[in-house]
Structures are given as C-alpha cells and as structure tokens.
Short mmCIF file of C-alpha atoms in Angstrom, two decimals:
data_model
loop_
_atom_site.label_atom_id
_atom_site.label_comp_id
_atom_site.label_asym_id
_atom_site.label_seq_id
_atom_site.Cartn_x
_atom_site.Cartn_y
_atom_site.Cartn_z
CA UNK A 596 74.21 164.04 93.44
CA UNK A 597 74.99 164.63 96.91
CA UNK A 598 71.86 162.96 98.44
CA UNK A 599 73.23 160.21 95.96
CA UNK A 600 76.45 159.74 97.71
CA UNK A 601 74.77 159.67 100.95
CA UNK A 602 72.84 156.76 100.28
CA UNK A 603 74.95 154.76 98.65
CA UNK A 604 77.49 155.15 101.87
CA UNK A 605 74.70 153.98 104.06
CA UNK A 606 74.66 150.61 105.66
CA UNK A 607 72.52 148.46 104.41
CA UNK A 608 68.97 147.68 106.05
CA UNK A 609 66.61 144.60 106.15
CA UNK A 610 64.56 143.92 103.10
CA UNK A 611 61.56 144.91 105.26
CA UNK A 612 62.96 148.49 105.55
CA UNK A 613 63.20 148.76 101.99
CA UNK A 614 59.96 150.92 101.00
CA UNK A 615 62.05 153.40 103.99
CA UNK A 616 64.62 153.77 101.85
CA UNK A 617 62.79 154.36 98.29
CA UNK A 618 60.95 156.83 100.11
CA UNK A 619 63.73 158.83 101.55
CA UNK A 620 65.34 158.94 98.54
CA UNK A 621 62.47 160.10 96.69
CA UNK A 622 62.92 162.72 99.16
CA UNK A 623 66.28 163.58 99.10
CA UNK A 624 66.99 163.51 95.52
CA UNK A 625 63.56 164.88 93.83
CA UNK A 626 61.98 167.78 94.46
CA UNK A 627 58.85 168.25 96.65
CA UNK A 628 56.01 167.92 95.62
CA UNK A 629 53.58 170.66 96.63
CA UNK A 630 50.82 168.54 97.73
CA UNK A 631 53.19 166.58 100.34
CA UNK A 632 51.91 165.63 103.73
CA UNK A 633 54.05 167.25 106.49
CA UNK A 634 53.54 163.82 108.66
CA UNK A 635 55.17 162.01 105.45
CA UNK A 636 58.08 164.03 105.78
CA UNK A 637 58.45 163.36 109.24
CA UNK A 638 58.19 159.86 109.46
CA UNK A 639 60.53 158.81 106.92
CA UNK A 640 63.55 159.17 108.39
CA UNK A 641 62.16 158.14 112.06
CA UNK A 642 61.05 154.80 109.70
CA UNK A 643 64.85 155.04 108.24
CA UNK A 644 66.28 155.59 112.38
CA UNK A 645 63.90 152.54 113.09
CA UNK A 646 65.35 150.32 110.41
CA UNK A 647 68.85 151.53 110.92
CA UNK A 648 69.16 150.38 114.55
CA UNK A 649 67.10 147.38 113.78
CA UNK A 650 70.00 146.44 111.93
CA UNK A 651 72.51 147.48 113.99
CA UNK A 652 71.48 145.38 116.89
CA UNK A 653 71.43 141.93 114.40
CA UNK A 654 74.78 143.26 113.37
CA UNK A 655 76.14 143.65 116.93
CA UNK A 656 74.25 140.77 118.51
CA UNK A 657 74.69 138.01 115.63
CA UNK A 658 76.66 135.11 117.04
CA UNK A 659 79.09 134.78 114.21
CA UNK A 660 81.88 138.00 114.29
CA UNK A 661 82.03 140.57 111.99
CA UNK A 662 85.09 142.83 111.05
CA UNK A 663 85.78 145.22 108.49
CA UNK A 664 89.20 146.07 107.22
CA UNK A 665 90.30 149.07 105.48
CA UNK A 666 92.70 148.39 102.38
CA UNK A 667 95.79 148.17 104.62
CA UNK A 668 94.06 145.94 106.44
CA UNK A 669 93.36 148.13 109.61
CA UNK A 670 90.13 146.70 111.88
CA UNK A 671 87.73 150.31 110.60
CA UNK A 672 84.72 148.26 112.20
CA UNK A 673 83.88 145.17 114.66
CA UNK A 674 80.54 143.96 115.92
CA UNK A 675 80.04 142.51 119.37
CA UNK A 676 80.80 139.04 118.71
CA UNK A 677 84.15 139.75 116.51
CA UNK A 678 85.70 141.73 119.71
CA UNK A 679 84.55 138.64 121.99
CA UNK A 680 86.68 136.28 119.67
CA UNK A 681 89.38 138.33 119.48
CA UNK A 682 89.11 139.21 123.52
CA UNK A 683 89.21 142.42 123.54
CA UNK A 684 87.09 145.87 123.96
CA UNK A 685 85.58 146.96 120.25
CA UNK A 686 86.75 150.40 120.90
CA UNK A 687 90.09 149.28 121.11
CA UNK A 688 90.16 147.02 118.33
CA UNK A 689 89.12 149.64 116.12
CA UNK A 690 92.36 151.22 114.34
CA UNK A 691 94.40 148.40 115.28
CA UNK A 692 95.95 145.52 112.47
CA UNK A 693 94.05 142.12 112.30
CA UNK A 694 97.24 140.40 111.06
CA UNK A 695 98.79 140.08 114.20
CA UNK A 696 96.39 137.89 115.61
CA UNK A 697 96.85 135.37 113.31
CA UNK A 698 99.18 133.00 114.39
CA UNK A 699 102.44 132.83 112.82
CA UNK A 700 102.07 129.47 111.43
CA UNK A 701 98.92 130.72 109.28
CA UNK A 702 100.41 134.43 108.49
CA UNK A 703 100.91 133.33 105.22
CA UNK A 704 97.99 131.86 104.33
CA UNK A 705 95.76 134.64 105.51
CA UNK A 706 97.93 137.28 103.85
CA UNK A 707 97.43 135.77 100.50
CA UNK A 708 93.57 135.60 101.14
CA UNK A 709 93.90 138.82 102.01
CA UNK A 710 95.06 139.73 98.84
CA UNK A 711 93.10 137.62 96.81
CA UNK A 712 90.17 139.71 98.37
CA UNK A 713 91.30 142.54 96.87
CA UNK A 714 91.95 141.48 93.70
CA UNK A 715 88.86 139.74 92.96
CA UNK A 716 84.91 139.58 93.52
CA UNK A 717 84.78 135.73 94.33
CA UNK A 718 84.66 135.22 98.43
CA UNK A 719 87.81 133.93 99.68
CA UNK A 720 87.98 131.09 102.85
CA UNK A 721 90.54 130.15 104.78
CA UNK A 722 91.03 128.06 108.81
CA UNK A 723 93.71 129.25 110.83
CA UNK A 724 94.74 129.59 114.56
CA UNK A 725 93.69 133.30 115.90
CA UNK A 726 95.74 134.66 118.91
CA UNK A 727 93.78 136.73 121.53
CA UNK A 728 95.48 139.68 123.26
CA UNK A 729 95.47 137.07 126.55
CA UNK A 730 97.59 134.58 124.45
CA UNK A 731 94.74 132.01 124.33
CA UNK A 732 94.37 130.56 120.78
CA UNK A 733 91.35 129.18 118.82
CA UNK A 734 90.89 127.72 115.83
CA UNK A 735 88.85 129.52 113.15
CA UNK A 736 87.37 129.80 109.61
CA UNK A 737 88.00 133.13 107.89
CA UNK A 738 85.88 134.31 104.76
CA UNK A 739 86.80 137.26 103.06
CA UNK A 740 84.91 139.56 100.52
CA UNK A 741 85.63 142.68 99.21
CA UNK A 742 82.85 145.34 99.49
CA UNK A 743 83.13 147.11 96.47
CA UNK A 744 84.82 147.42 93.10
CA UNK A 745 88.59 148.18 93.05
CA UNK A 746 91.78 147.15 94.59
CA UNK A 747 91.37 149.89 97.57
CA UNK A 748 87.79 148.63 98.81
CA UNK A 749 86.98 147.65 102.71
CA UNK A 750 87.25 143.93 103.01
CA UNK A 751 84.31 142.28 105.20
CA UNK A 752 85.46 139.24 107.32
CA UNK A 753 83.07 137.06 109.26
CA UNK A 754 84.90 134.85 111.34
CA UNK A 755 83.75 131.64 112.51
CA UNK A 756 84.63 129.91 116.12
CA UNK A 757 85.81 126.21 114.66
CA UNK A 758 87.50 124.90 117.86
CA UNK A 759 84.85 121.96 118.60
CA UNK A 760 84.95 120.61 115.01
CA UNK A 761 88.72 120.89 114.59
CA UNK A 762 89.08 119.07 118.39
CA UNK A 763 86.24 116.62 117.18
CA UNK A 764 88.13 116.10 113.47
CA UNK A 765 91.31 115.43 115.99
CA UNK A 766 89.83 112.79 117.94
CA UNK A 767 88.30 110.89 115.24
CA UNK A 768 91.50 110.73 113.48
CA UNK A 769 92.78 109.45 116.36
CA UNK A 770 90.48 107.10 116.82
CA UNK A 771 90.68 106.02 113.25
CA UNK A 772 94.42 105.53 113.87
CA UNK A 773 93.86 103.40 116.95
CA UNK A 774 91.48 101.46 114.86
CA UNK A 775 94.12 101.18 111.85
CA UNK A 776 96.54 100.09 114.65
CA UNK A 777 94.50 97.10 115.75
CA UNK A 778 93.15 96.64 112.54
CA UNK A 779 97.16 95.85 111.65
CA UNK A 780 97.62 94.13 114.78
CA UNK A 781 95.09 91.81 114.03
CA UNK A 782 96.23 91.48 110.30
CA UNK A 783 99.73 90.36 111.64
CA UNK A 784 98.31 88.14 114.36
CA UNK A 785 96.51 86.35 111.27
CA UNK A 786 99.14 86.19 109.31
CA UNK A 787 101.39 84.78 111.78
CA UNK A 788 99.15 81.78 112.71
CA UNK A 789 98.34 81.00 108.96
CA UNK A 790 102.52 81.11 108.51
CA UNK A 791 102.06 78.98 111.38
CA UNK A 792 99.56 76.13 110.17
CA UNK A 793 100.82 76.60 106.50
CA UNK A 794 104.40 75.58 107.35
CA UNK A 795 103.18 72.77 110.49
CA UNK A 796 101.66 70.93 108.28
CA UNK A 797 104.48 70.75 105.91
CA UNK A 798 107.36 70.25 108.24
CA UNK A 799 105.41 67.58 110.30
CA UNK A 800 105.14 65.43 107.12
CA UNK A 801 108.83 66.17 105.73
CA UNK A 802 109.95 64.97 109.53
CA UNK A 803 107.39 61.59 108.97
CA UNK A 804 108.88 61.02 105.78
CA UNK A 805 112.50 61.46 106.87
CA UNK A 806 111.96 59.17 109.55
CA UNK A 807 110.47 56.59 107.75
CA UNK A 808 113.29 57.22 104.88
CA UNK A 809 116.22 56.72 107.99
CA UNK A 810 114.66 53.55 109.34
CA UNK A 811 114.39 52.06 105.45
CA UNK A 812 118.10 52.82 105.28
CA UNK A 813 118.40 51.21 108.96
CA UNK A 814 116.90 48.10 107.60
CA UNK A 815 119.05 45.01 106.76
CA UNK A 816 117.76 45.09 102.93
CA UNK A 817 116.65 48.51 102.11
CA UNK A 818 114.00 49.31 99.92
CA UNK A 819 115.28 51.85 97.58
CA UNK A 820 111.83 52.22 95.86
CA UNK A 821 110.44 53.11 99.15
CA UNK A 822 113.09 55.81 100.51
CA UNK A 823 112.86 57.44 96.74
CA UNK A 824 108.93 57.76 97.13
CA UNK A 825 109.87 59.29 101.22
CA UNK A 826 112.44 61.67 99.81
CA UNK A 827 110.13 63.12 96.87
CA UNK A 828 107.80 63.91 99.62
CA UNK A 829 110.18 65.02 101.13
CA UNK A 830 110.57 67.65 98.29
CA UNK A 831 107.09 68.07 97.42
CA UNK A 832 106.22 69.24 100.69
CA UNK A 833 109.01 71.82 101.17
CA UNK A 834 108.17 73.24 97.84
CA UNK A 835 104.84 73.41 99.41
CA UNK A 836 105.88 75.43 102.26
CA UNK A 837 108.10 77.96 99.88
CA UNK A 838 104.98 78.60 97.70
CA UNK A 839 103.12 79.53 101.34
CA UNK A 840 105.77 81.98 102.33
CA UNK A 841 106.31 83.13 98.43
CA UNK A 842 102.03 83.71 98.96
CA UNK A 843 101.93 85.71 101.90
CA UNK A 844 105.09 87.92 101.01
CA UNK A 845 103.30 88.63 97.58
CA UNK A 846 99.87 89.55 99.37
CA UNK A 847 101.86 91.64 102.06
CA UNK A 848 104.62 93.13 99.85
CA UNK A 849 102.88 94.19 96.09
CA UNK A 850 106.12 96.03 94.94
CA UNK A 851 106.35 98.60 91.84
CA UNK A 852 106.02 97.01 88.57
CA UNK A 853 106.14 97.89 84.91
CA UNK A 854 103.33 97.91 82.65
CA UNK A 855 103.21 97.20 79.02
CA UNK A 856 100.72 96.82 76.22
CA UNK A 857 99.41 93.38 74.88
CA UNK A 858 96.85 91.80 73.39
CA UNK A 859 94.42 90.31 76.21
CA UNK A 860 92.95 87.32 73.80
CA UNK A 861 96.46 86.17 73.14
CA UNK A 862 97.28 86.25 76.92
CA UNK A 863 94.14 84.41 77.81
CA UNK A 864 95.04 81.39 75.28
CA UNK A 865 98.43 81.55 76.58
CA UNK A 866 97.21 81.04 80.57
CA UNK A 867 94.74 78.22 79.12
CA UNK A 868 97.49 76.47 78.16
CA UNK A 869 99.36 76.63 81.05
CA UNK A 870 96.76 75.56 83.33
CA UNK A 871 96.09 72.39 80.93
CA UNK A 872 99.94 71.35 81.31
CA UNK A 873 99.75 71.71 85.25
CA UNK A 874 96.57 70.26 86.23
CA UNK A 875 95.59 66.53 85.48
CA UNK A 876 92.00 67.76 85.32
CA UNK A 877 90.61 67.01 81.61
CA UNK A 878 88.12 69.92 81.00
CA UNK A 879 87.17 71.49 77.82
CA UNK A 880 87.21 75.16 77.53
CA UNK A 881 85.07 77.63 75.49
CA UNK A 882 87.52 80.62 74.46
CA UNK A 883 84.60 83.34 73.34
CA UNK A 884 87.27 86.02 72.36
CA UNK A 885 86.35 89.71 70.62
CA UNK A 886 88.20 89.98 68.26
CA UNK A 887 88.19 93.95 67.50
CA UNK A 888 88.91 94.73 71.64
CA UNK A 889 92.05 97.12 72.02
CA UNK A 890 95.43 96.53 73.33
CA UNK A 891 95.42 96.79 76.79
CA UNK A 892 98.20 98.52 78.87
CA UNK A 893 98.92 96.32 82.59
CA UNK A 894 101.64 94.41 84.14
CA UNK A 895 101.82 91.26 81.85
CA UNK A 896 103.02 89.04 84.48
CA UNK A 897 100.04 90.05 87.24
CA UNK A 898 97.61 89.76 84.79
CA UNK A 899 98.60 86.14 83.98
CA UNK A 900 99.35 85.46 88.11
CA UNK A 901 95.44 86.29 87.91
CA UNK A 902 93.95 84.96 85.10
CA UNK A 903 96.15 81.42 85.97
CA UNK A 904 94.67 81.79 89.85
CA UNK A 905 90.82 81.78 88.79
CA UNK A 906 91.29 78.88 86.10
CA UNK A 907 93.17 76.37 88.96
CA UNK A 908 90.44 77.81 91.42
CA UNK A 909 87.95 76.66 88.99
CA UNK A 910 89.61 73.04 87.93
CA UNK A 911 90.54 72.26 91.27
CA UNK A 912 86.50 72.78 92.20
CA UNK A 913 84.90 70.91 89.57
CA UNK A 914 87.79 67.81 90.42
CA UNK A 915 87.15 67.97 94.31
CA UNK A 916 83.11 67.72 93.44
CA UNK A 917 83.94 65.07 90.91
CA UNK A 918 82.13 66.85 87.66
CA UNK A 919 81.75 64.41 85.22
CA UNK A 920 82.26 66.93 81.99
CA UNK A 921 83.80 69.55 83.36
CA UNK A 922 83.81 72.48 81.42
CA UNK A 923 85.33 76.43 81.51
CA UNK A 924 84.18 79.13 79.70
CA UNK A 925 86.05 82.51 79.09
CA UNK A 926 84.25 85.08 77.55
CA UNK A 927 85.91 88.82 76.77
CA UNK A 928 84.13 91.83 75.97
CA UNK A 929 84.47 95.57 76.08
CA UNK A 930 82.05 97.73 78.28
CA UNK A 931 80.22 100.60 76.41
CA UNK A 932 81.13 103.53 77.76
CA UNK A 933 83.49 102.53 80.09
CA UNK A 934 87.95 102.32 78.85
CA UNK A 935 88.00 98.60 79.96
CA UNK A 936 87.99 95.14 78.92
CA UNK A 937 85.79 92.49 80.98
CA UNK A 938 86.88 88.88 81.15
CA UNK A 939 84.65 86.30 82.81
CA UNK A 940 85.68 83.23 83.59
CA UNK A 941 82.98 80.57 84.79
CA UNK A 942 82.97 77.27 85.36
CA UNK A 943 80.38 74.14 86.43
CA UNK A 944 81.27 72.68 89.40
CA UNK A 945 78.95 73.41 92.86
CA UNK A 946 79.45 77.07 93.36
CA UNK A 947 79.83 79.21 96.08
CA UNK A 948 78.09 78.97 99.16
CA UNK A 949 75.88 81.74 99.88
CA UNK A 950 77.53 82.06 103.47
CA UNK A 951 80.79 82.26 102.29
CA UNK A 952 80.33 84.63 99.41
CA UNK A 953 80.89 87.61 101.68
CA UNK A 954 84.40 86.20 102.52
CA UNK A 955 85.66 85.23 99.37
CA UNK A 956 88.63 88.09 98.88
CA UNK A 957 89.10 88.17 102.37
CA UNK A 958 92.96 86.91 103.34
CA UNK A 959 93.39 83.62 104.87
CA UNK A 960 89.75 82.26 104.05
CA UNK A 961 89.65 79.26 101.70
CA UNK A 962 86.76 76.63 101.12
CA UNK A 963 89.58 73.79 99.89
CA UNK A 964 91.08 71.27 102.33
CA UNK A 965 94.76 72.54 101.43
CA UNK A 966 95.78 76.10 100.84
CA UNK A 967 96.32 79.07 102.60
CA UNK A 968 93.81 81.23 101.43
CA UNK A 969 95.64 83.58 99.74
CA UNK A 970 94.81 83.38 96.20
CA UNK A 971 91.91 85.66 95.63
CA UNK A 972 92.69 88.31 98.06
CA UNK A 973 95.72 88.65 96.33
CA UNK A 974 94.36 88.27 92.49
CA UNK A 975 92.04 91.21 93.62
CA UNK A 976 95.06 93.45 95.22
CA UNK A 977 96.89 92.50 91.56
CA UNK A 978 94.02 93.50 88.98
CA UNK A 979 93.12 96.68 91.43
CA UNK A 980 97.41 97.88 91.59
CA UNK A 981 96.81 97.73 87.30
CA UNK A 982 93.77 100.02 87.27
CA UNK A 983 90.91 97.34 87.09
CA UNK A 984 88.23 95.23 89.46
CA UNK A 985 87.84 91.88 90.44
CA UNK A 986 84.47 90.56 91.37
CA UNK A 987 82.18 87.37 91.90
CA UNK A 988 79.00 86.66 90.46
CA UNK A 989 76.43 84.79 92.30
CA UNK A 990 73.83 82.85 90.27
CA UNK A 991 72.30 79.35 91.62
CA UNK A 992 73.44 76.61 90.13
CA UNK A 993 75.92 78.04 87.76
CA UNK A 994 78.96 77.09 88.93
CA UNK A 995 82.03 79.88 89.93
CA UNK A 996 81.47 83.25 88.00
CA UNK A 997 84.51 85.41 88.31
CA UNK A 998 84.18 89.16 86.22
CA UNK A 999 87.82 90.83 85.79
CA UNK A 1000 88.29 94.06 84.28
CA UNK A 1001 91.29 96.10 82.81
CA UNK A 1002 92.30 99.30 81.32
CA UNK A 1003 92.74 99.38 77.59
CA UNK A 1004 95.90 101.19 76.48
CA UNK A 1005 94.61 103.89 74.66
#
C-alpha cells in the first residue's frame, strides 16, 4: 500500500517512460522474484531518474507558464516560464498568493474561476490583466483544472501571454471604427446630394411655373385655364419633393413598430387593388394564392409599404418599355421546413440589367428617369426589421422577379 501511495504522488512522465514505471512498480509493490537479474534492479529507477528529469526540463523549459495552487490558492509550484510572466524569482513565488497579481478590475472574475475549479472536473478559462511585482501589466488567458477529485485538490493553471492578440483585436476595432466612420461620412455625403437633386429639380419647376403663373396674371386678359394648369404644378411638384424627404427620413429613421397577425392572401388582394386605383397602367394580374398558408405575425402597414413598392416598380417598368399586355403575377407559398411564407411577385417588362443587378438595394441607385432611389433599399430594411428577406431573381428574359419572405405567426 505504501509503494502505492508513492506512485500515485509522483509526477507524471512521458508516454515513452511508461514501461519505467510498470516496471518499478512491479518492483515496489510485488515481491521478488528469485530468478531476478541484479542489473534489472538497478536500472529501473536510473530509467525512472532518466524519465523524471526528462520531464522536468519540458516542464521548466515549455514556453507557456505553469503554476500550481494549493486549495487556498497559494503558488505550491511554478515552472520557468510562469515566474518569467509573473517577473519574479520561482523560489520566491513559491508560498506566495496568485490573486494579487490579478488586476483589480479582473479579481472577480478569476476568483469565481477559481472556484468553479474546485467545484467541478470541466477546465475553466478566463483573460484578464496580470500585474508583475515591477507594476508592468499584460494581458493573459487563464485555464484552470483541478488535479484531482474533491473540493481541497491542487488547481493547475497554465497561463498564456495574450498581449499581441488583445493589442492586434484593439487596432482592428479601431480600424473597423474608422472605417464605420467614413463609411457614415460617405452615407451622409450621399444623402445630402440626393436631398440635393431630389428637391432642385422640384423647386426649379415650382419657381418656372410660378413665374409663368405671375406673368399670366400680369397679362391684360388672363388666361385662367392656363394659371390653374401652372398652379397644379405647382402642387404636384411640392408634393413631389415631400414624398423625397418623407423617403429618405423613412430609409434613415426605421422607428419601433407593432406587429400583428393577418392573413397574407387577403393583404396581397388588398395592395393589388390599390396599385390598380393609382396607376393608369392597365395590366392584368394572376393572384396564385395558397389557400391553407398560416397567419402571419408582421407590421401590417410595412408589409403593404412593400408589397405596394414592388407592384409600382413593376407597372411603372412594363409602361416606360411600352409592353403591349402587360401582365403581373403573384404567387404565395410556404417553404418546407422553413416558419415562412414566400411571395413572388414578377412581372414582363425588360428586366434587370445584368450590370445593375449588384446595385439594386443599394440607396440612391435607380434605373427610372425620376425617383430618388430609395424604394428598394428601403422595402429590404422593412421586410428584414419584421423577421424576413427580400431578394431578386435573375432569369433572361423574364421580366422583374422579386422573392419576399415572412414569419408565420405561429
């Protein structure tokens, strides 16, 4: 029993030493057998001596430090590299606490690891700033286990010099922020020359319609018919300039909103019929509805913002290109395996280009002669804020094909 306890107090060797040790203990704990070599004997524990301070020099030479803490968490052992991180001589480490040279800031953290050690098998990690006795700080990774069963058992540490990578994490967040900073000052710069050309264009034609409005007036016999068709544009192009602003605000400024449940298909027929009443575009639509798709739970008024968006996109297309029967289909579906609905709206006028598919949800990019490109970049912010994805579909010669997905409700 003795010989027993004396092994299993022994460091551990390399696996290459381990024939050494089932030999010595063959020695130690059975008894001799008469036939036994002398020279056997003898060079088992020179083998053991050989393996032991094999081991001792990877222990004290490995570039990573190694500490050992009793239960009260006094340093009982240190190799070479541990004492070099914490800048000081091993034998003077050895008796001393390891808590104070954790900084303050992490004392907490690294006392609960520390207990966790002790309470459990599983290895414990933790980064915090270590203190040497010269005041000089580093950053480092601690990881804990305890080295045997029970709440009083030596806890291992091998601590782990992180310095560079936290100083290297540092800088690229840094450099990340720069980037988000001129990523934003470009953003603004954008958005203050399309402000800029969105509301020229409608101020320099309210001014040429007041003008020409005054000098009817001016006239000896003016033509009433004439100044009412000046003032309406007049009106129709300062509502054009609100709708701009009202854009950009929406794109820059997606607020909190409610969300309810409601029957997609219903919605869908609803925004069909709104887009008929608006736009003098005759088209006929094909509404392929499911009728057994679930509720779905979104914010009924982005959803229609949306779904009204890509039908005018799609009408105003197949007009500009002059589309002699033009024609919309919707089609909704659920995805297998996936808690969504998928509506696709598509229509047949000329498309995408293939050039400008890449920039389609961008802000500010539009293919039509009037707008402010605004529309899809913020359809896409809407459907994403409600839990769902807004995508194009790029197949030659088959018109616009938009896919939008949304959660159901249940």
């Amino acid at each position: 029993m003795k010989a027993e306890e004396q092994r299993s107090h022994s460091p551990p060797v390399e696996v290459q030493s381990r024939a050494t040790w089932e030999k010595l203990y063959e020695l130690q704990v059975h008894p001799l057998e008469p036939g036994l070599q002398d020279d056997e004997r003898r060079k088992a524990p020179i083998a053991l001596e050989v393996s032991r301070d094999r081991y001792m020099d990877l222990y004290d030479f490995f570039p990573i430090g190694y500490i050992t803490l009793s239960s009260e968490g006094i340093i009982n052992e240190v190799n070479l590299a541990g004492a070099a991180l914490l800048g000081i001589e091993r034998n003077k480490l050895i008796g001393r606490r390891f808590a104070p040279f954790v900084a303050s800031e992490d004392s907490e953290p690294w006392h609960r690891q520390f207990l966790n050690t002790q309470n459990c098998n599983a290895k414990q990690s933790c980064e915090a700033a270590i203190r040497r006795v010269d005041g000089s700080v580093f950053q480092a990774k601690l990881d804990s286990s305890r080295m045997e069963a029970g709440n009083d058992s030596p806890v291992r540490i091998i601590i782990s010099d992180i310095t560079e990578r936290k100083s290297m994490e540092k800088e690229i967040q840094e450099r990340r922020k720069e980037m988000d900073d001129l990523h934003m000052l470009h953003a603004t710069s954008q958005t203050v020359a399309a402000i800029a050309h969105e509301l020229n264009q409608p101020l320099l034609a309210i001014a040429s319609y007041s003008s020409a409005a005054l000098m009817l007036l001016n006239s000896e016999a003016p033509n009433l018919d004439k100044v009412r068709k000046a003032v309406d544009g007049c009106e129709r192009q300062a509502h054009r300039a609100g709708k701009s602003i009202r854009d950009l605000l929406e794109f820059l400024n997606i607020q909190e909103f409610s969300t309810e449940t409601f029957d997609l298909n219903a919605e869908i027929a609803n925004a069909l019929d709104v887009a008929r009443s608006e736009h003098e575009l005759g088209f006929e639509c094909i509404f392929q509805k499911d009728e057994e798709i679930p509720l779905i739970r979104a914010s009924r008024t982005h959803v229609q913002k949306v779904l009204l968006n890509l039908l005018h996109n799609g009408m105003e297309a197949m007009q500009e290109a002059g589309v002699p029967l033009p024609v919309i289909l919707v089609t909704v579906k659920s995805i297998p395996g996936e808690n969504v609905a998928q509506v696709t709206i598509r229509d047949n006028g000329p498309g995408i280009k293939e050039e400008d598919i890449y920039r389609l949800f961008k802000p500010f990019f539009t293919t039509k002669a009037k707008g402010i490109g605004m529309g899809l970049a913020v359809s896409r912010s809407l459907t994403e804020t409600n839990g769902g994805k807004l995508w194009f579909e790029s197949q030659a010669g088959s018109g616009a094909i938009f896919h939008l997905t949304l959660p159901f409700a249940s």
